[in-house]
Amino acid sequence: ATVLAAPLSAHHSFAMFDTAKPITIAGVVTAFEWTNPHAYIELDTTDVKGAITHWSVELGSTSILMRAGWKFNTLKKGDKVTAVVSPLRSGEPGGLLNRVTLVDGRVLLNGPGGATATPAPGGGTAAPR
């Protein structure tokens, strides 16, 4: 039993994300971190007053993302994207990716497959989970 304790405690919980209230954000990619155990999209959004907010969006592991059609070069600095995320419960600008829509219209999920889509605030739907 003690052998299992270390690996289980090494994986963090997703309780920090509010998966019941997905939100949609649109912005410009500042970095795409193709890393394990989780990849990240760093992006800047601009509100109607011109204020910029930096978001850090967590994804799954690179092996899971590859099965969903992602590659290490899928996103580049300067790319415009629209992302549906489960936001951080803390209210800070960050979240767990549900799906991202690229400027060319492609939609990529945070992993392969999924269940039914859920409505997102402001229209559209969140990605299947």
CSV table of C-alpha atoms in Angstrom, one decimal:
chain,number,residue,atom,x,y,z
A,1,ALA,CA,0.0,0.0,0.0
A,2,THR,CA,2.9,2.4,0.7
A,3,VAL,CA,4.2,1.9,-2.8
A,4,LEU,CA,0.9,3.4,-4.2
A,5,ALA,CA,0.9,6.4,-1.9
A,6,ALA,CA,3.7,8.3,-3.5
A,7,PRO,CA,2.4,8.2,-7.1
A,8,LEU,CA,-1.2,9.0,-6.0
A,9,SER,CA,-0.1,12.0,-4.0
A,10,ALA,CA,2.1,13.3,-6.8
A,11,HIS,CA,-1.0,13.9,-9.1
A,12,HIS,CA,-2.8,17.0,-8.2
A,13,SER,CA,-6.6,17.3,-7.8
A,14,PHE,CA,-8.7,19.3,-10.3
A,15,ALA,CA,-10.9,20.6,-7.4
A,16,MET,CA,-9.4,24.0,-7.9
A,17,PHE,CA,-11.4,24.3,-11.2
A,18,ASP,CA,-15.2,25.0,-11.3
A,19,THR,CA,-16.2,22.4,-13.9
A,20,ALA,CA,-19.9,23.3,-13.4
A,21,LYS,CA,-19.5,26.9,-14.7
A,22,PRO,CA,-17.4,26.9,-17.9
A,23,ILE,CA,-16.6,30.3,-19.4
A,24,THR,CA,-15.4,31.4,-22.9
A,25,ILE,CA,-12.3,33.5,-23.3
A,26,ALA,CA,-10.8,34.9,-26.5
A,27,GLY,CA,-7.2,36.1,-26.7
A,28,VAL,CA,-3.8,35.9,-28.1
A,29,VAL,CA,-1.4,33.1,-27.3
A,30,THR,CA,1.7,34.3,-25.5
A,31,ALA,CA,3.2,30.8,-25.0
A,32,PHE,CA,2.3,27.2,-25.6
A,33,GLU,CA,4.1,25.0,-23.1
A,34,TRP,CA,4.2,21.4,-24.4
A,35,THR,CA,5.3,19.8,-21.1
A,36,ASN,CA,4.4,16.9,-18.8
A,37,PRO,CA,2.6,16.2,-16.6
A,38,HIS,CA,0.4,19.0,-18.1
A,39,ALA,CA,0.7,21.3,-21.1
A,40,TYR,CA,-0.3,25.0,-20.7
A,41,ILE,CA,-1.6,27.7,-23.0
A,42,GLU,CA,-0.7,31.2,-21.8
A,43,LEU,CA,-2.8,33.9,-23.4
A,44,ASP,CA,-3.8,37.5,-23.0
A,45,THR,CA,-7.3,38.8,-23.3
A,46,THR,CA,-8.4,42.4,-23.8
A,47,ASP,CA,-11.6,43.8,-22.3
A,48,VAL,CA,-13.8,46.5,-23.8
A,49,LYS,CA,-11.8,49.2,-22.0
A,50,GLY,CA,-8.5,47.9,-23.4
A,51,ALA,CA,-7.3,46.3,-20.2
A,52,ILE,CA,-5.2,43.1,-20.8
A,53,THR,CA,-5.6,40.1,-18.5
A,54,HIS,CA,-3.1,37.2,-18.7
A,55,TRP,CA,-4.6,33.7,-18.4
A,56,SER,CA,-2.8,30.4,-17.7
A,57,VAL,CA,-4.9,27.5,-19.0
A,58,GLU,CA,-4.0,24.0,-18.1
A,59,LEU,CA,-4.4,21.0,-20.4
A,60,GLY,CA,-3.8,17.3,-20.1
A,61,SER,CA,-0.6,15.4,-20.7
A,62,THR,CA,1.0,15.5,-24.1
A,63,SER,CA,0.2,11.9,-24.7
A,64,ILE,CA,-3.5,12.5,-24.1
A,65,LEU,CA,-3.4,15.7,-26.2
A,66,MET,CA,-1.7,13.8,-29.2
A,67,ARG,CA,-4.6,11.3,-29.2
A,68,ALA,CA,-6.9,14.3,-29.5
A,69,GLY,CA,-5.0,15.7,-32.5
A,70,TRP,CA,-2.7,18.2,-30.8
A,71,LYS,CA,1.0,18.6,-31.8
A,72,PHE,CA,3.8,20.4,-30.1
A,73,ASN,CA,3.5,23.2,-32.7
A,74,THR,CA,-0.3,23.4,-32.8
A,75,LEU,CA,-0.2,26.9,-31.2
A,76,LYS,CA,2.3,29.6,-31.6
A,77,LYS,CA,2.9,32.9,-30.0
A,78,GLY,CA,0.6,35.5,-31.6
A,79,ASP,CA,-2.2,33.0,-32.5
A,80,LYS,CA,-5.7,34.1,-31.8
A,81,VAL,CA,-7.9,31.5,-30.1
A,82,THR,CA,-11.2,31.2,-28.3
A,83,ALA,CA,-11.1,28.8,-25.4
A,84,VAL,CA,-13.8,27.3,-23.2
A,85,VAL,CA,-12.4,26.7,-19.8
A,86,SER,CA,-13.5,25.6,-16.3
A,87,PRO,CA,-12.3,28.6,-14.4
A,88,LEU,CA,-10.2,28.6,-11.2
A,89,ARG,CA,-12.5,28.7,-8.1
A,90,SER,CA,-10.2,31.4,-6.7
A,91,GLY,CA,-11.4,33.9,-9.3
A,92,GLU,CA,-7.8,34.3,-10.6
A,93,PRO,CA,-7.4,34.3,-14.4
A,94,GLY,CA,-6.8,30.7,-15.1
A,95,GLY,CA,-8.6,27.4,-15.8
A,96,LEU,CA,-8.7,23.9,-17.2
A,97,LEU,CA,-9.2,23.7,-20.9
A,98,ASN,CA,-12.4,22.1,-22.2
A,99,ARG,CA,-11.9,23.0,-25.9
A,100,VAL,CA,-10.1,25.6,-28.0
A,101,THR,CA,-11.2,27.0,-31.4
A,102,LEU,CA,-8.3,28.1,-33.6
A,103,VAL,CA,-8.4,31.0,-36.1
A,104,ASP,CA,-8.9,28.5,-39.0
A,105,GLY,CA,-12.0,27.1,-37.3
A,106,ARG,CA,-10.5,23.8,-36.0
A,107,VAL,CA,-11.8,22.8,-32.6
A,108,LEU,CA,-9.5,20.8,-30.3
A,109,LEU,CA,-10.5,19.1,-27.1
A,110,ASN,CA,-8.5,18.6,-24.0
A,111,GLY,CA,-8.3,14.9,-24.7
A,112,PRO,CA,-10.0,12.4,-27.0
A,113,GLY,CA,-13.7,11.5,-27.0
A,114,GLY,CA,-16.2,12.9,-24.6
A,115,ALA,CA,-19.7,13.0,-23.4
A,116,THR,CA,-22.5,15.5,-24.1
A,117,ALA,CA,-21.7,19.2,-24.4
A,118,THR,CA,-22.8,21.7,-21.7
A,119,PRO,CA,-24.0,25.3,-22.4
A,120,ALA,CA,-21.3,27.9,-21.8
A,121,PRO,CA,-22.0,31.5,-20.6
A,122,GLY,CA,-22.5,33.9,-23.5
A,123,GLY,CA,-23.5,31.2,-26.0
A,124,GLY,CA,-21.8,28.3,-27.5
A,125,THR,CA,-21.1,25.0,-25.8
A,126,ALA,CA,-18.4,23.7,-23.6
A,127,ALA,CA,-16.5,20.7,-24.8
A,128,PRO,CA,-17.6,17.2,-24.0
A,129,ARG,CA,-15.9,15.9,-20.8
